[in-house]
Coordinates of N, CA and C and ligand atoms in Angstrom, one line a residue:
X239 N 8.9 2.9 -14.6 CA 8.7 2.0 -13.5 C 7.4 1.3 -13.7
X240 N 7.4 0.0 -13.8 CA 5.4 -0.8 -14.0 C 4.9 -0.2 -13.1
X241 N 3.9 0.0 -13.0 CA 3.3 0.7 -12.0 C 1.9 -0.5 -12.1
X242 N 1.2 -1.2 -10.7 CA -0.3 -2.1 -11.5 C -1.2 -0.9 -10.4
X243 N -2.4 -0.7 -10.7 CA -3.2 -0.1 -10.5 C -4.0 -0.7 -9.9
X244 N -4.6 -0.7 -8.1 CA -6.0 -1.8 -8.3 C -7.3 -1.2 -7.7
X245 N -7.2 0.1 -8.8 CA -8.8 0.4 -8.0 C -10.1 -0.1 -8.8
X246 N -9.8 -0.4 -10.0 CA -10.5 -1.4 -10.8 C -11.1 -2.7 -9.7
X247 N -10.3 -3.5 -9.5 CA -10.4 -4.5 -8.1 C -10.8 -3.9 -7.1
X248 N -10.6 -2.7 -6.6 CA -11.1 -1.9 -5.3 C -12.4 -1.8 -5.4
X249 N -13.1 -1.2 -6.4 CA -14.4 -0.9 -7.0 C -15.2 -2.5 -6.7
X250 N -14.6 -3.4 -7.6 CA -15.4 -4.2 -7.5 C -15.6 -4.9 -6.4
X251 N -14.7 -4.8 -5.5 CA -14.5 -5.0 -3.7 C -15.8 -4.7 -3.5
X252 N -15.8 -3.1 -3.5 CA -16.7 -2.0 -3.1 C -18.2 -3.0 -3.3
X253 N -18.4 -2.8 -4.2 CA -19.6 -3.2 -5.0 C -20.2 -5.1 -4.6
X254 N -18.7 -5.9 -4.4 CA -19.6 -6.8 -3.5 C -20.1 -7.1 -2.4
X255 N -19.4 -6.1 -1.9 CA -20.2 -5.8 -0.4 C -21.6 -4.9 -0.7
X256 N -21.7 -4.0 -1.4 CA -22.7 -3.3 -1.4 C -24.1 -4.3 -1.5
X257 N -23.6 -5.0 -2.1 CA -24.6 -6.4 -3.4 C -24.8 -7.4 -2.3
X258 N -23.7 -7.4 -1.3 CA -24.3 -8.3 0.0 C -23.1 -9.5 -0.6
X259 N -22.4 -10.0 -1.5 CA -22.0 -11.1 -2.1 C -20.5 -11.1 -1.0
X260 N -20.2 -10.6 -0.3 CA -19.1 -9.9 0.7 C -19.7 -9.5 2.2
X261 N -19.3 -9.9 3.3 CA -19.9 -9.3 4.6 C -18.8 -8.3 4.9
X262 N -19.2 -7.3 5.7 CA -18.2 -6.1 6.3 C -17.2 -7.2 7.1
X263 N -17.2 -8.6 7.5 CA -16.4 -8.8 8.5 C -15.3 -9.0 7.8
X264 N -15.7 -9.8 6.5 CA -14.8 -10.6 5.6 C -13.7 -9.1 5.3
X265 N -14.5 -7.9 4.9 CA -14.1 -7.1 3.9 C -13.4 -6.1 5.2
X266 N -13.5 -5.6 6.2 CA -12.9 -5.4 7.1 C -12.2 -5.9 7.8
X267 N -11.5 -6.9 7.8 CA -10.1 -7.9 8.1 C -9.2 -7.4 8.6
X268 N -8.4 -6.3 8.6 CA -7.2 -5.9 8.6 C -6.6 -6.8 10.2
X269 N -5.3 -7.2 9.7 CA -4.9 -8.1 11.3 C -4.4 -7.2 11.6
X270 N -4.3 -7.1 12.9 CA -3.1 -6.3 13.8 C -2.0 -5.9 13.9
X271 N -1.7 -7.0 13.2 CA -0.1 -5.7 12.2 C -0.3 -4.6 11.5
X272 N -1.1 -5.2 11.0 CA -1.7 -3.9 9.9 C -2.2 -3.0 10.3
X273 N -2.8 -3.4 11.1 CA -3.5 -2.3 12.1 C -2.3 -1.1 12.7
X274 N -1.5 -1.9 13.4 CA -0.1 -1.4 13.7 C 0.4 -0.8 13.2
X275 N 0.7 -1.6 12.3 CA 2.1 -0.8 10.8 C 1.4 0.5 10.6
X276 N 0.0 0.8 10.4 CA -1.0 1.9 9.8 C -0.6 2.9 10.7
X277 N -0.6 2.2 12.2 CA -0.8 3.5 13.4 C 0.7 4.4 13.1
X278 N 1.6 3.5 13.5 CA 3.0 4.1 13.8 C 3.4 4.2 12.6
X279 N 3.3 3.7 11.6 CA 4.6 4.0 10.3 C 3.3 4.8 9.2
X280 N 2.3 4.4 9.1 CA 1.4 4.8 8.2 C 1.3 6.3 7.5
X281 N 0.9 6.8 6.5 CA 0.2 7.9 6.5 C -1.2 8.6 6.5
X282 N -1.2 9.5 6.9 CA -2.6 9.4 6.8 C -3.1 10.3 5.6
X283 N -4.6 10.0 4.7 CA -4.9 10.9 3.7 C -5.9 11.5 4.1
X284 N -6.1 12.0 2.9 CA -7.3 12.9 3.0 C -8.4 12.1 2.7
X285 N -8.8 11.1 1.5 CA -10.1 10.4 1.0 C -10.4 9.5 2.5
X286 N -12.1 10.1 2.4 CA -12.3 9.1 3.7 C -12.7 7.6 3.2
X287 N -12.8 7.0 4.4 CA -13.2 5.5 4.3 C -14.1 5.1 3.4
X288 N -14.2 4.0 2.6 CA -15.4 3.4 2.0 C -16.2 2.8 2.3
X289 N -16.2 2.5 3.8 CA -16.7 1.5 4.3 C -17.7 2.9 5.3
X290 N -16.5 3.4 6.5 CA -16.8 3.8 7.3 C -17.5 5.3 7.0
X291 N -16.8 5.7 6.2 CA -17.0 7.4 5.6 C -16.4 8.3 6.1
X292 N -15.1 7.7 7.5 CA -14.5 8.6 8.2 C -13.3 8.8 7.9
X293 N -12.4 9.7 8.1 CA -11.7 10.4 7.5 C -10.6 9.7 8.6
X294 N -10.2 8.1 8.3 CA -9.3 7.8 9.3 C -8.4 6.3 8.5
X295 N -8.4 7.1 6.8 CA -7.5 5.9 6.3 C -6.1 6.4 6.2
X296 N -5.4 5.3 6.2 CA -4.1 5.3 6.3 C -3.3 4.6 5.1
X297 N -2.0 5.1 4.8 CA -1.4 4.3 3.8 C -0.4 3.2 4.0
X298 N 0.0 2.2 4.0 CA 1.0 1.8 4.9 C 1.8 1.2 3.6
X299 N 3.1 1.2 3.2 CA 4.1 0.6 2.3 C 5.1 -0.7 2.5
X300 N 5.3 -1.5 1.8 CA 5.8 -2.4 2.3 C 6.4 -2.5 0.8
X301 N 8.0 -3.2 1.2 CA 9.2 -3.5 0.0 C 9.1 -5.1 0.2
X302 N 9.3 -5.3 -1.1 CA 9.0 -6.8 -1.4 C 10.4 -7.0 -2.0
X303 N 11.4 -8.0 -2.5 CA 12.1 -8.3 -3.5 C 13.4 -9.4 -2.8
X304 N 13.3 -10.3 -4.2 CA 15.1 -10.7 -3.4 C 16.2 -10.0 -3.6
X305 N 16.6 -9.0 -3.8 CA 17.4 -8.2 -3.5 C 17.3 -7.4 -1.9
X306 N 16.3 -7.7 -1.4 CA 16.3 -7.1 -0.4 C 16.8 -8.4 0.6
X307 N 16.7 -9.5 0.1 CA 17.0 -10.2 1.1 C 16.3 -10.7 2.5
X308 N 16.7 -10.9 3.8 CA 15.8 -11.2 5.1 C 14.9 -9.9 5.1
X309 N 15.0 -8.7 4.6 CA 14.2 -7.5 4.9 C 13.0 -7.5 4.0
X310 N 13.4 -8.2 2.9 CA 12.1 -8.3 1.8 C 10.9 -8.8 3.0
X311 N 9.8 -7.8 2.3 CA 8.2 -7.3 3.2 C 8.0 -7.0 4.1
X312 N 9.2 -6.2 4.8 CA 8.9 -5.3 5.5 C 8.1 -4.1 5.5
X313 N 7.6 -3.1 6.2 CA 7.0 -2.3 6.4 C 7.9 -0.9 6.3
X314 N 7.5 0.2 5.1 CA 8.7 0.7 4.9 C 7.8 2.6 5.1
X315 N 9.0 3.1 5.2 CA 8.8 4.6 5.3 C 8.7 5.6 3.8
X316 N 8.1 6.2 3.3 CA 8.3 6.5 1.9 C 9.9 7.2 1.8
X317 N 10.3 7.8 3.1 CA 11.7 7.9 3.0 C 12.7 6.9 2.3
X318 N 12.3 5.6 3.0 CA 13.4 4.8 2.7 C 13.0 4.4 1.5
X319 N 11.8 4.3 0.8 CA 11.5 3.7 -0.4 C 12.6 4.7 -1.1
X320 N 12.3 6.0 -1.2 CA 13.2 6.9 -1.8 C 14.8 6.7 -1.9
X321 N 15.4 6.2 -0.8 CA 16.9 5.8 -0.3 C 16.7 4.5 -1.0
X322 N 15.9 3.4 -1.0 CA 16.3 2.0 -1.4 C 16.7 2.2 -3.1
X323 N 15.6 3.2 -3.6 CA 15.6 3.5 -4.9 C 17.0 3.0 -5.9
X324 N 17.7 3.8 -4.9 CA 19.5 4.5 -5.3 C 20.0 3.0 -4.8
X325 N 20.0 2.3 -4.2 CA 20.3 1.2 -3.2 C 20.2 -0.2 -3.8
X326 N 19.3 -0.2 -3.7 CA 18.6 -1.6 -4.4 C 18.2 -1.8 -6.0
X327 N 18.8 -2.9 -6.5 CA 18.4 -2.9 -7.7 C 17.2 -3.2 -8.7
X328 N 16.5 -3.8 -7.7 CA 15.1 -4.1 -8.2 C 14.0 -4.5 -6.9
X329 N 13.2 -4.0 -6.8 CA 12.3 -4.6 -6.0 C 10.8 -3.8 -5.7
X330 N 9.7 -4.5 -5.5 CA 8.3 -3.9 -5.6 C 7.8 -3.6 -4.4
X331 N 7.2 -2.0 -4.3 CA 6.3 -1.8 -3.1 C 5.0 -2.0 -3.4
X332 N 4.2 -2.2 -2.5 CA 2.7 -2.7 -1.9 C 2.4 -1.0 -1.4
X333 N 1.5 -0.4 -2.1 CA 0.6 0.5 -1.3 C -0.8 0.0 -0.7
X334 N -0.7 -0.2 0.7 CA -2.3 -0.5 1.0 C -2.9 -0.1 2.1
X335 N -4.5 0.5 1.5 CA -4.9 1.4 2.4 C -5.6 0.8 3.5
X336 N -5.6 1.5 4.9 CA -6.2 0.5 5.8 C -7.1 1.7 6.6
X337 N -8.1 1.0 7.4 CA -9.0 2.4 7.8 C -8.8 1.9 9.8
X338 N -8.6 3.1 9.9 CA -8.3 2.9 11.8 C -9.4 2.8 12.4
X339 N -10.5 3.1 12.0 CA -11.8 2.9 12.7 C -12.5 1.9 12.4
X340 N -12.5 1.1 10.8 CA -13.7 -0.2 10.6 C -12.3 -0.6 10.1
X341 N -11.5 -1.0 10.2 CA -10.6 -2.3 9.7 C -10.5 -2.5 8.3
X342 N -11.1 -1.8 7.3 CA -11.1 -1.6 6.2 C -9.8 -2.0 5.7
X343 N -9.2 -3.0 4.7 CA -8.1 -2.7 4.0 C -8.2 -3.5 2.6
X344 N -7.2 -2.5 1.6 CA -7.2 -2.9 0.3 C -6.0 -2.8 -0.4
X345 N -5.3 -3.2 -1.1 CA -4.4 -3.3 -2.1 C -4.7 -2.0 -3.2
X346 N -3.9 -0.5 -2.8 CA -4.1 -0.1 -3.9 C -3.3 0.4 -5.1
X347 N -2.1 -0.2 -4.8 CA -1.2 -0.2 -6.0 C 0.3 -0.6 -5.6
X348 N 0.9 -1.2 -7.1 CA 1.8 -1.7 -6.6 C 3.6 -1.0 -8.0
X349 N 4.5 -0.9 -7.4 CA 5.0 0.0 -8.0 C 6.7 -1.5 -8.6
X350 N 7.3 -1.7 -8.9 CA 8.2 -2.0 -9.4 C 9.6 -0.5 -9.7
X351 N 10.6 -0.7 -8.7 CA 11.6 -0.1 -8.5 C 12.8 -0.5 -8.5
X352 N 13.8 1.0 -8.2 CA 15.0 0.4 -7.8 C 16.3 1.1 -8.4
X353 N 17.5 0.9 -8.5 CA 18.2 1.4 -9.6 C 18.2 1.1 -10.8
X354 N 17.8 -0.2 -11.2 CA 17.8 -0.6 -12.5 C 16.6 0.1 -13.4
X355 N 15.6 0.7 -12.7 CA 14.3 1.4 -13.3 C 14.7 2.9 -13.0
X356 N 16.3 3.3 -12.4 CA 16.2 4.7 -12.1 C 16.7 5.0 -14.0
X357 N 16.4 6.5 -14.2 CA 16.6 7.1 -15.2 C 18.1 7.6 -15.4
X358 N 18.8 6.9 -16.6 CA 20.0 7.1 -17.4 C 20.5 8.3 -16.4
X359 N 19.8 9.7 -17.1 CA 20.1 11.0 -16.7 C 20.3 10.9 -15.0
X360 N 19.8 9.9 -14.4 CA 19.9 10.4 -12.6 C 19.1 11.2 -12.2
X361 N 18.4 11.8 -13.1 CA 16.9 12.5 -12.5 C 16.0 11.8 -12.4
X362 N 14.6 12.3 -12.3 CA 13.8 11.4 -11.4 C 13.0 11.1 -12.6
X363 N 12.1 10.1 -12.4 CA 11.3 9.4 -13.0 C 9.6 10.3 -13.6
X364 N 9.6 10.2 -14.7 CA 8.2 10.7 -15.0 C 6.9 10.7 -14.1
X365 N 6.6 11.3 -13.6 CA 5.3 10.9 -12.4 C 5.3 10.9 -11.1
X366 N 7.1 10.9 -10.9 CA 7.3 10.9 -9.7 C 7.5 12.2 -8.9
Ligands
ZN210 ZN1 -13.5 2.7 7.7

């Protein structure tokens, strides 16, 4: 499954705000969906905030694709990513982490799925 990576981009996020080239307001954005989607559907991890340093980021997922149709970019459950998997023939989730306390949010990876990327054998995917 492509998998894009963006902590390379997250880093340098990081780093333009440090440099001042970025304000916290710009770089703390998250709208209130997001905010939302974070509270109720989100997960929560362990790495704290980059911004804030507090142990209050969240993960929130979202399915993208035309195979998904009117539902493409919704806000999804890691459950159902798992169910769409078997379901859906192609389509990309959005991991992005958002912080409940400073509004912090970033794009941190993006996955390409589905059945057409499930494995011949019907077992599960390298990594996964
Ligand atoms: Zn924060």
């Amino acid at each position: 499954m492509p998998t894009v990576d963006y902590r390379l981009a997250r880093r340098a996020h990081l780093r333009a705000i440090r440099m001042g080239f970025l304000s916290l307001t710009e770089a703390c954005d998250a709208h209130p969906e997001l905010l939302r989607a974070a509270r109720f559907v989100g997960e929560e991890i362990r790495e704290p905030c980059p911004i804030c340093e507090k142990r209050a980021l969240r993960l929130v997922l979202y399915a993208y694709g035309d195979h998904l149709k009117r539902s493409s970019g919704y806000v999804r459950r890691r459950a159902e990513i798992a169910e769409m998997r078997g379901r859906v023939d192609e389509f990309v989730t959005y991991v992005v982490e958002v912080c409940m306390r400073c509004s912090w949010n970033h794009l941190v990876q993006s996955v390409t799925t589905g059945r057409r990327w499930a494995p011949a054998s019907g077992g599960r995917a390298v990594g996964e």
